[in-house]
Amino acid sequence: MSEARRRLILDLDTGVDDALALAYALGSPGVEVAAVICSYGNVSMRTVVRNTCAVLDLLGHPEVPVFSGADRALDATAPFAPSAGVRRIHGENGLGGASVRGWCRMAPQSALGYLREVATRGDDVEYVATGPLTNLATELVNVSGLGGALGRVTFMGGALAVPGNVTPCAEANIANDPTAADAVLRGGLKTRMIGLDVTHQVVLTRDDTAAWRNLGTPAARFFADMVDHYITIYRQNNPQLGGCALHDPLAVAAALDPSLVRCLSANLCVDLEGPTRGRTVCDPDRLRDAEKSCEVALEVDAARFMDYFRVRVTRALS
Ligand code: CA
């Protein structure tokens, strides 16, 4: 599939692997990041705004508009604050403790006004969410015609045939707001799920971060520091992987080139109660429906993705 003149709206909770996803997008030929919408998730929403602006500045793209989004799950009564476990994985600042600078920017506006313009104009954009699905659930309710305008939305999250990474059943982005994810998956929107089934098959190692250090740019050093922290934690939590999983970059890659993954067509829902809360599962009530709204990635061409990743991220960091 051609990637010429593709425009992306990225819905991020930046985050180490969100930063990598941003670099992948900015380093992709013929791709424009039209906007970034921020979500709570790896860190608070305010910190996500700061991190997103910092990474955009570092990568030489301060012109990309950054919008604010949800600061908590749909059912939450207080703004999100990351757990000790999440702070350990992504670092206290969400970027592996790598030094963040140059993020002075105006307070961002809500994404809803921007998305109303996108829906009204019928812009040809790909929407990729790599955080909780709270923003998307809220936007679909508040922006009329958005679902039709966006076409198929790609999200990183969920686990169909593999265990979760927060509980034995739940993946982190879904676990952060199961209600929102269920609303998105049962709301008629066409989606593409890039879950742990495939993201644990694409792994970055210290050989790659060493190559970035050799580039010698501030951006490359920053990304090497950030990802080395992430790999250290992965070695403790997931030693069998041999590096860190590239969750969010794979979602961007699959949105731009769906042939990177092979999918099961299914109608999904999310378990909202009990010990399986946060599990993505085929919806028993829609099992026999001819129309399937979600393409669930179960296989990935890992070698081709890693080639793309190395070339594109190196371009973004150079
Ligand atoms: Ca993320």
Coordinates of C-alpha atoms in Angstrom, one line a residue, residues 58-197:
L58 CA 13.8 17.5 20.1
L59 CA 12.9 15.8 16.7
G60 CA 12.7 19.2 15.0
H61 CA 8.9 19.4 14.7
P62 CA 7.7 22.1 17.0
E63 CA 5.0 23.0 14.4
V64 CA 2.9 19.9 15.1
P65 CA -0.3 21.0 17.1
V66 CA -0.6 19.4 20.5
F67 CA -4.1 19.1 22.1
S68 CA -5.2 18.2 25.5
G69 CA -7.4 15.2 26.2
A70 CA -8.7 13.1 29.1
D71 CA -7.0 13.4 32.4
R72 CA -8.7 10.4 33.9
A73 CA -10.8 7.3 33.0
L74 CA -14.5 7.8 32.3
D75 CA -15.5 6.4 35.7
A76 CA -12.7 8.0 37.7
T77 CA -13.5 10.8 40.2
A78 CA -9.9 12.2 40.4
P79 CA -7.2 12.9 37.8
F80 CA -5.0 9.9 37.0
A81 CA -1.8 9.4 38.9
P82 CA 0.6 6.6 37.8
S83 CA 1.2 3.7 40.1
A84 CA 4.7 3.0 41.5
G85 CA 5.0 0.1 39.0
V86 CA 4.3 2.4 36.0
R87 CA 6.7 5.1 37.3
R88 CA 9.3 2.4 37.5
I89 CA 8.8 1.2 33.9
H90 CA 8.6 4.7 32.3
G91 CA 10.6 6.6 34.8
E92 CA 9.4 9.4 37.1
N93 CA 9.1 11.8 34.1
G94 CA 7.6 9.2 31.8
L95 CA 10.6 9.3 29.5
G96 CA 12.9 6.9 31.3
G97 CA 14.4 9.7 33.3
A98 CA 16.1 11.1 30.2
S99 CA 16.5 14.9 30.5
V100 CA 13.6 16.9 29.1
R101 CA 14.0 20.4 27.9
G102 CA 12.5 23.0 25.6
W103 CA 8.8 22.3 26.2
C104 CA 7.6 25.8 26.9
R105 CA 4.4 26.2 25.0
M106 CA 0.9 27.7 25.4
A107 CA -1.6 25.7 27.4
P108 CA -3.1 23.3 24.8
Q109 CA -6.7 23.5 23.7
S110 CA -9.1 20.6 23.9
A111 CA -9.0 18.3 20.9
L112 CA -12.8 18.4 20.4
G113 CA -12.9 21.6 18.4
Y114 CA -10.1 20.4 16.2
L115 CA -11.8 17.1 15.6
R116 CA -15.1 18.8 14.7
E117 CA -13.2 20.6 12.0
V118 CA -11.7 17.3 10.8
A119 CA -15.1 15.7 10.7
T120 CA -16.8 18.6 9.0
R121 CA -14.1 18.9 6.3
G122 CA -13.9 15.2 5.8
D123 CA -10.1 15.2 6.1
D124 CA -8.3 12.1 5.0
V125 CA -6.5 11.1 8.2
E126 CA -5.5 8.0 10.0
Y127 CA -6.2 8.1 13.8
V128 CA -3.8 6.0 15.9
A129 CA -4.3 5.7 19.6
T130 CA -1.5 4.3 21.7
G131 CA -2.8 5.1 25.2
P132 CA -6.1 4.4 27.0
L133 CA -9.2 4.7 24.8
T134 CA -10.8 7.4 27.0
N135 CA -10.1 10.2 24.4
L136 CA -11.6 8.2 21.6
A137 CA -14.7 7.2 23.5
T138 CA -15.3 10.8 24.5
E139 CA -14.6 12.2 21.0
L140 CA -17.0 9.7 19.4
V141 CA -19.8 10.9 21.7
N142 CA -19.0 14.6 21.4
V143 CA -18.0 15.0 17.7
S144 CA -20.8 14.1 15.3
G145 CA -19.8 12.2 12.2
L146 CA -16.3 11.5 13.6
G147 CA -16.5 7.7 13.3
G148 CA -17.4 7.9 9.6
A149 CA -14.8 10.5 9.0
L150 CA -11.9 8.5 10.5
G151 CA -12.5 5.3 8.8
R152 CA -10.6 2.5 10.5
V153 CA -8.9 3.5 13.7
T154 CA -5.8 1.7 14.8
F155 CA -5.2 1.3 18.5
M156 CA -2.4 -0.3 20.6
G157 CA -4.0 -2.3 23.3
G158 CA -5.6 -5.6 24.4
A159 CA -4.5 -9.2 24.3
L160 CA -6.6 -11.9 22.5
A161 CA -4.6 -15.1 22.6
V162 CA -1.8 -14.2 25.0
P163 CA -1.8 -13.1 28.7
G164 CA -2.2 -9.5 29.7
N165 CA 0.6 -7.4 31.1
V166 CA -1.2 -5.8 34.1
T167 CA -3.3 -8.8 35.2
P168 CA -3.3 -12.3 33.7
C169 CA -6.1 -11.1 31.4
A170 CA -5.7 -7.3 30.9
E171 CA -3.3 -5.2 28.9
A172 CA -2.4 -1.8 30.3
N173 CA -4.1 0.6 27.9
I174 CA -7.4 -1.3 28.2
A175 CA -7.0 -1.8 32.0
N176 CA -6.7 2.0 32.4
D177 CA -10.2 2.4 31.1
P178 CA -12.2 -0.8 30.3
T179 CA -15.4 1.2 30.1
A180 CA -14.1 3.4 27.4
A181 CA -12.5 0.6 25.5
D182 CA -15.7 -1.4 25.6
A183 CA -17.7 1.6 24.3
V184 CA -15.2 2.1 21.4
L185 CA -15.3 -1.6 20.5
R186 CA -19.0 -2.0 20.7
G187 CA -19.8 1.5 19.3
G188 CA -19.8 0.6 15.6
L189 CA -16.4 2.1 14.8
K190 CA -14.1 0.2 12.5
T191 CA -10.9 -0.6 14.5
R192 CA -7.6 -2.4 14.1
M193 CA -6.2 -3.9 17.3
I194 CA -2.5 -4.0 17.7
G195 CA -2.3 -5.9 21.0
L196 CA 0.3 -7.9 23.0
D197 CA -0.3 -10.8 20.5

